mmCIF file of C-alpha atoms in Angstrom:
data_model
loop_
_atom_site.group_PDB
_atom_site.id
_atom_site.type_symbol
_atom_site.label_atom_id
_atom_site.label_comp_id
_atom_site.label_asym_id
_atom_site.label_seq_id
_atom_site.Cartn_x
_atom_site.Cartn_y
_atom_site.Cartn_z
ATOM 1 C CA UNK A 1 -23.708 -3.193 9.110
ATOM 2 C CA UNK A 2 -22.029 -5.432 11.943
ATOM 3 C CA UNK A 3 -18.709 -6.170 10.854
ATOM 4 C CA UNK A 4 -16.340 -8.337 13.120
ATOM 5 C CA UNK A 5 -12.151 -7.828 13.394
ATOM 6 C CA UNK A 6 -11.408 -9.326 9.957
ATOM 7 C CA UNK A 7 -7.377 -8.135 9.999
ATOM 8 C CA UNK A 8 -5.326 -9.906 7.855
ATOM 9 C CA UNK A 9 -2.363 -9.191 10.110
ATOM 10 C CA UNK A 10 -2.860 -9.102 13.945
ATOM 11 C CA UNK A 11 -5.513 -9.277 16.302
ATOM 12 C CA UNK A 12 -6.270 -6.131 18.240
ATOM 13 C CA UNK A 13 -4.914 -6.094 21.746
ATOM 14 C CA UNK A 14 -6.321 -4.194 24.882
ATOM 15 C CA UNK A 15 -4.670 -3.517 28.249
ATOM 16 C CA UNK A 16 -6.648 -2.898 31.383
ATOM 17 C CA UNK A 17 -4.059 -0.316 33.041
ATOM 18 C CA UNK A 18 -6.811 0.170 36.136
ATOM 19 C CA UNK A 19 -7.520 -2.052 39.398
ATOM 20 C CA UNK A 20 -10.969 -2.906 38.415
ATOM 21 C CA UNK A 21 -11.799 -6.375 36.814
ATOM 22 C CA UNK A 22 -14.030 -6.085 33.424
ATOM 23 C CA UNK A 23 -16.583 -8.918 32.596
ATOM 24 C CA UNK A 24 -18.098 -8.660 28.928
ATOM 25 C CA UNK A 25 -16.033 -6.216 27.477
ATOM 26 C CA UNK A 26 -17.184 -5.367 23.746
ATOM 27 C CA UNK A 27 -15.302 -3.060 21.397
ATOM 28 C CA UNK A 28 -17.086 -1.334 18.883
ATOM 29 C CA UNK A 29 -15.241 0.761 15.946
ATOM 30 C CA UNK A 30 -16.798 2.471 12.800
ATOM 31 C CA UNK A 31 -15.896 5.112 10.350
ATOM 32 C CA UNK A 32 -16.331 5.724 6.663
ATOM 33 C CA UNK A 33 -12.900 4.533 5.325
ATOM 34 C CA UNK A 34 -15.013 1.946 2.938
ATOM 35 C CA UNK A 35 -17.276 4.492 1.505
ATOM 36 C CA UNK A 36 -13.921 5.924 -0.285
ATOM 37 C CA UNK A 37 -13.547 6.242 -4.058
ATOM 38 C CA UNK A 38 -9.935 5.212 -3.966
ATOM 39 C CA UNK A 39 -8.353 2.891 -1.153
ATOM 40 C CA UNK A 40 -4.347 2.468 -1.287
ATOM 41 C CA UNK A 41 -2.602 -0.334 -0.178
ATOM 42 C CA UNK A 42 0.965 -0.312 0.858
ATOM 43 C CA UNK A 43 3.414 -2.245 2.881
ATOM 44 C CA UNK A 44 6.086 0.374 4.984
ATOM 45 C CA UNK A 45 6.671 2.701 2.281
ATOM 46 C CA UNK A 46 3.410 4.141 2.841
ATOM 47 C CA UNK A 47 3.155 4.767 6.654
ATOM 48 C CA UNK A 48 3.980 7.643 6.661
ATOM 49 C CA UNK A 49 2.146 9.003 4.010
ATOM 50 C CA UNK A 50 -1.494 9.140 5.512
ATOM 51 C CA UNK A 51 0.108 12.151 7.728
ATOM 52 C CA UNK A 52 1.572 14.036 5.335
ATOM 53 C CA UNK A 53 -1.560 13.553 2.994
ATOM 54 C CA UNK A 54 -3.988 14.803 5.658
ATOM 55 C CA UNK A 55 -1.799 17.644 6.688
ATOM 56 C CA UNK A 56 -2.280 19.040 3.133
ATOM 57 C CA UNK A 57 -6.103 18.269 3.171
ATOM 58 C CA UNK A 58 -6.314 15.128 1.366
ATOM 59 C CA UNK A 59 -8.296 12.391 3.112
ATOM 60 C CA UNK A 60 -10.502 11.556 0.355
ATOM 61 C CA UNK A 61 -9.366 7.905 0.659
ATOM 62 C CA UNK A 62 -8.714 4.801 2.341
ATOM 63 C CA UNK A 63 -5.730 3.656 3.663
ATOM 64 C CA UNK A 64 -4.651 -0.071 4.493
ATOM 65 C CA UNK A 65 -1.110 0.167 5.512
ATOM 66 C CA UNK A 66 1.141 -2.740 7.489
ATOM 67 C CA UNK A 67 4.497 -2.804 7.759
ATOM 68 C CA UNK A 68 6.364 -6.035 6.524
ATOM 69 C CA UNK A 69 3.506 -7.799 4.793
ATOM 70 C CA UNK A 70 3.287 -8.861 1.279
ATOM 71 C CA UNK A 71 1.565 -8.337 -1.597
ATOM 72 C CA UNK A 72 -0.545 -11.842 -1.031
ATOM 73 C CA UNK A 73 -1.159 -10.642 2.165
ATOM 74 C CA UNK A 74 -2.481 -7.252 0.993
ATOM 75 C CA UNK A 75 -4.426 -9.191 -1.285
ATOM 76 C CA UNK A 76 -6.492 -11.047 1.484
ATOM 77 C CA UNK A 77 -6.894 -7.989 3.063
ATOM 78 C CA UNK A 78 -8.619 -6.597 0.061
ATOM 79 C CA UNK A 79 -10.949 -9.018 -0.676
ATOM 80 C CA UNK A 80 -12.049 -9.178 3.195
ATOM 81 C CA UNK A 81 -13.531 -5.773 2.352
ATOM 82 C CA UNK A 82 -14.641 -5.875 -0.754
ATOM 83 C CA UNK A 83 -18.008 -7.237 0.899
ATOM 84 C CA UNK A 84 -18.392 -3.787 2.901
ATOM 85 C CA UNK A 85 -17.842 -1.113 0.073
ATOM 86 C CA UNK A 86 -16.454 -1.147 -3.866
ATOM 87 C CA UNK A 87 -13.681 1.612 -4.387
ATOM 88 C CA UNK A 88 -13.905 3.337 -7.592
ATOM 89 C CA UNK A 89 -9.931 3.037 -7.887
ATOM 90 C CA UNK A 90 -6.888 0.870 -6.447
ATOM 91 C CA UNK A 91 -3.576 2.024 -5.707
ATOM 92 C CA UNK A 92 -1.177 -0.831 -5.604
ATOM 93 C CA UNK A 93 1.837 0.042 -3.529
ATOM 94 C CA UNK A 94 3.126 -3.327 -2.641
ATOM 95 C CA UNK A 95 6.203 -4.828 -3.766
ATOM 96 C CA UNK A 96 9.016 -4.701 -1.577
ATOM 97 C CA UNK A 97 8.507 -7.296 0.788
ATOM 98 C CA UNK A 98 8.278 -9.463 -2.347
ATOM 99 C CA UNK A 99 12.045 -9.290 -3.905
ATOM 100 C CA UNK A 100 12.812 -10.655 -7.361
ATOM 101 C CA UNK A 101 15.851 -12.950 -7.655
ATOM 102 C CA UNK A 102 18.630 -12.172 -9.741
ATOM 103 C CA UNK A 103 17.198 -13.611 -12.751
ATOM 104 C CA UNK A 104 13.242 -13.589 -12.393
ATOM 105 C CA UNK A 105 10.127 -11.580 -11.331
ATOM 106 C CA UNK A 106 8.843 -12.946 -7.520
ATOM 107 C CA UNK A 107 6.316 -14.884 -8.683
ATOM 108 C CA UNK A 108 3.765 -14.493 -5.224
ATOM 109 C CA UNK A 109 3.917 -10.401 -6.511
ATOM 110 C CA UNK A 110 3.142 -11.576 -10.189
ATOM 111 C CA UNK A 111 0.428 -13.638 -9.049
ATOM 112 C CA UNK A 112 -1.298 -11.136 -6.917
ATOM 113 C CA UNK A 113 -1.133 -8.517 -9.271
ATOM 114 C CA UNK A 114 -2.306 -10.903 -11.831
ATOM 115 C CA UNK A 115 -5.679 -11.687 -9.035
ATOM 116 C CA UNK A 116 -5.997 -8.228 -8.655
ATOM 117 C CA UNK A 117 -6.416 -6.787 -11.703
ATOM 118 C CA UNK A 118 -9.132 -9.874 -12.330
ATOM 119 C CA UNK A 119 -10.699 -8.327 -9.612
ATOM 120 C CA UNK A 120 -10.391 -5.024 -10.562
ATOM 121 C CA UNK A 121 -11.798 -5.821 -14.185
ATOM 122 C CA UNK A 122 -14.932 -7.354 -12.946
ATOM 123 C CA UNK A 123 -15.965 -4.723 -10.628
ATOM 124 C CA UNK A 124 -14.785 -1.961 -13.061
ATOM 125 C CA UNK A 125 -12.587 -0.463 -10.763
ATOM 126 C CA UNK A 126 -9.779 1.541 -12.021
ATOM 127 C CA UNK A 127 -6.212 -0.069 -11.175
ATOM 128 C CA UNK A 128 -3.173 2.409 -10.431
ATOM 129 C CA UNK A 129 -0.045 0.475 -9.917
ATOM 130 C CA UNK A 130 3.514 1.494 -8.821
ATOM 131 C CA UNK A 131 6.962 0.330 -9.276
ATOM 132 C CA UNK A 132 9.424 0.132 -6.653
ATOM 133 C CA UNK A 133 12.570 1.143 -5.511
ATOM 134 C CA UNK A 134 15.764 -0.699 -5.840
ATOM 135 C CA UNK A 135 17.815 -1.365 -2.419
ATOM 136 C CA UNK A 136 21.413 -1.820 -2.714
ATOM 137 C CA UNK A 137 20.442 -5.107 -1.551
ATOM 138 C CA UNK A 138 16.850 -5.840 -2.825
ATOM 139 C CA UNK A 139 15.961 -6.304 -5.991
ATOM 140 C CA UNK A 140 12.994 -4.866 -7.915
ATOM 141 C CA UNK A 141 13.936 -4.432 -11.244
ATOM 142 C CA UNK A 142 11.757 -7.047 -13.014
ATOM 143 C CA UNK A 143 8.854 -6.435 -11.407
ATOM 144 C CA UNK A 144 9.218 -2.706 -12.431
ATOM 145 C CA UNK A 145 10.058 -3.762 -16.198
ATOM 146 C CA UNK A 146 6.109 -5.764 -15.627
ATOM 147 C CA UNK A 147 4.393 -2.002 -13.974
ATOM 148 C CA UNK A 148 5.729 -0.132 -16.956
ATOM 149 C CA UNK A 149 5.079 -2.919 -19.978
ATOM 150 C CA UNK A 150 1.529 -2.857 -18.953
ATOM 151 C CA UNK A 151 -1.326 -0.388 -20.201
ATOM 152 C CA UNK A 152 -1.952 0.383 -16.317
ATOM 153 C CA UNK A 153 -1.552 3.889 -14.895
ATOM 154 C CA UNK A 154 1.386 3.727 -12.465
ATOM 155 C CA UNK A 155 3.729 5.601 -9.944
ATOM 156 C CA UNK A 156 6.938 5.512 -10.694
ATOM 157 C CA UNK A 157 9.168 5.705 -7.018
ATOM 158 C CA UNK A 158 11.740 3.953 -7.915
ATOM 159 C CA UNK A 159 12.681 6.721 -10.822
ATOM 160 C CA UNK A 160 11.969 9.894 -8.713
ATOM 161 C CA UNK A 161 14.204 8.284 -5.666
ATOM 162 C CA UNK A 162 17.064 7.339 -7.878
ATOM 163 C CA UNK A 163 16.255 3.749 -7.509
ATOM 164 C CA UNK A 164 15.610 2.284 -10.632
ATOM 165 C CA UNK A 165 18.755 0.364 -11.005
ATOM 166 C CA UNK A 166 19.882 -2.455 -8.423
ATOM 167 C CA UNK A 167 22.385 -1.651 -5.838
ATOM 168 C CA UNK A 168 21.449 1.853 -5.971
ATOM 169 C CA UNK A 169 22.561 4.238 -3.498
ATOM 170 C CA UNK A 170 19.418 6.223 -4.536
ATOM 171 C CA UNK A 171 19.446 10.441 -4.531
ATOM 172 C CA UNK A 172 21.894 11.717 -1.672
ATOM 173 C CA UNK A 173 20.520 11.853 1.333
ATOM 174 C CA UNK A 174 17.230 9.590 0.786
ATOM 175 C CA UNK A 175 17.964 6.575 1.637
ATOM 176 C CA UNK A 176 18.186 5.698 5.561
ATOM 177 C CA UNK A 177 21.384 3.575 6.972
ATOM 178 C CA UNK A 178 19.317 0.648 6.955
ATOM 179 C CA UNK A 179 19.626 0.652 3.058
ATOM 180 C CA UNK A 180 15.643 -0.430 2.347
ATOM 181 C CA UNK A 181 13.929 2.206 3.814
ATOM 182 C CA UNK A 182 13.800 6.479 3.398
ATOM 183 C CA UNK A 183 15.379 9.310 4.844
ATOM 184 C CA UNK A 184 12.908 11.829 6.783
ATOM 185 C CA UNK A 185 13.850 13.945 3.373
ATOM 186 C CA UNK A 186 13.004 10.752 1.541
ATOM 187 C CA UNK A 187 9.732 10.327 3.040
ATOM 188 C CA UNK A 188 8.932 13.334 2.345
ATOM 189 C CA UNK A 189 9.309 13.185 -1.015
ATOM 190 C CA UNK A 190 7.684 10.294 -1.336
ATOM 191 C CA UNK A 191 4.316 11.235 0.034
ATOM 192 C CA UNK A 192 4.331 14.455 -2.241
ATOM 193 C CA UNK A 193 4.742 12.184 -5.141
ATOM 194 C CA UNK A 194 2.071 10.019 -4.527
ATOM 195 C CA UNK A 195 -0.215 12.622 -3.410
ATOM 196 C CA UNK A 196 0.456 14.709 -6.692
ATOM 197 C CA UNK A 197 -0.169 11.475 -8.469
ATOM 198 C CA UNK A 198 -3.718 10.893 -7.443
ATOM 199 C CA UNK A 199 -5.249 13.683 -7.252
ATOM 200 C CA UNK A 200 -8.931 12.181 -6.557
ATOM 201 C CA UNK A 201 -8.461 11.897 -2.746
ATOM 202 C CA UNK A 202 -8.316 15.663 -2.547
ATOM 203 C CA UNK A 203 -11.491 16.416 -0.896
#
C-alpha cells in the first residue's frame, strides 16, 4: 500500500544542491523491512549493529534505530507500523535514555514495557527483552532486576560488558571517554552478542 512519512522522530529533509527550481516534488520510498519475522528496536546502542549484522549475512530483520529517544518514543513508533506488517518476534533494546533513580525503576520504561508486552500478547508475537548497561553515571540496575524476574527471553549487555553494577567502569577498554557509550572494541562486541542471540534473522 500507500504509506505516508509516519516517523516518530524527525521529518525527512531534502536539499536542492542544483540551480534549477522544482515544483511538485514527490518522494517515494519502499522496501520490505515490514515483511520481517523479527524487527528490533533500539535507541544508540544499536546503530551500529545493522552493519556489523549485514556484514556477516544477517538481514533477516527489521531495524528501527534513533539515537537519543526513549522507550515511549520507540513505543509510538511501533504501533505506527503495526498497521503495515505483524513481526513474528520483538527485540526490545531500549532503556538507556530512560535512567532509574537511585531508589526506583523509571517508571515511562516500566510502563512501555508493560504496553508492549500487552501488545505483544494479543498478536502472539514473541517478546525478547534486554537489560542494560550501567554507566558510571546512569543507572540501570532496577530495570535490569525487572528483564531478569520476568519469564521473558532476554539479552543480557549489561553482564557481558561488565556493566551490571552502577558506576561501573565496565571491561577495559569498552567503554568510550564519554562514559555512556562503547569503545569501537565495545561495539563490536556488542553486535556479536546480539547477533548470536537471535539467531532467526540469519537468512
Amino acid at each position: 500500500h500507500d504509506i505516508f512519512w509516519n516517523g516518530c522522530y524527525d521529518l525527512p529533509l531534502f536539499k536542492n544542491q542544483g540551480e534549477i527550481a522544482i515544483n511538485n516534488l514527490e518522494f517515494e520510498f519502499g522496501g520490505n523491512c515490514y515483511s520481517k519475522e523479527t524487527w528490533v528496536y533500539t535507541d544508540s546502542y544499536g546503530d551500529f549493529w545493522p552493519e556489523h549484522a549485514f556484514a556477516n549475512e544477517y538481514n533477516n530483520f527489521c531495524f528501527d534505530g534513533q539515537s537519543g529517544r526513549t522507550s515511549l518514543e520507540a513505543l509510538d513508533s511501533l504501533k505506527l507500523v503495526l498497521s503495515y506488517g505483524m513481526p513474528k518476534m520483538i527485540v526490545w533494546l531500549m532503556g538507556m535514555n530512560d535512567a532509574d533513580t537511585d531508589s526506583s525503576i523509571n517508571t515511562n520504561w516500566r510502563n512501555a514495557v508493560i504496553e508492549l508486552v500487552k501488545i505483544c500478547h494479543e498478536n502472539d508475537i514473541k517478546l525478547v527483552l534486554s537489560t542494560i548497561p550501567n554507566c558510571p553515571n546512569i543507572r540501570n540496575t532496577y530495570k535490569n532486576d525487572f528483564v531478569r524476574s520476568t519469564f521473558f527471553e532476554y539479552i543480557d549487555l549489561a553482564k557481558i560488558l561488565g556493566a551490571d553494577e552502577m558506576g561501573s567502569s565496565w571491561f577495559t577498554g569498552l567503554l568510550s571517554g564519554d562514559n555512556v557509550h562503547p569503545t569501537t572494541k565495545g561495539a563490536k562486541i556488542i553486535s556479536e552478542y546480539i547477533s548470536h542471540s537471535i539467531p532467526q534473522i540469519e537468512q
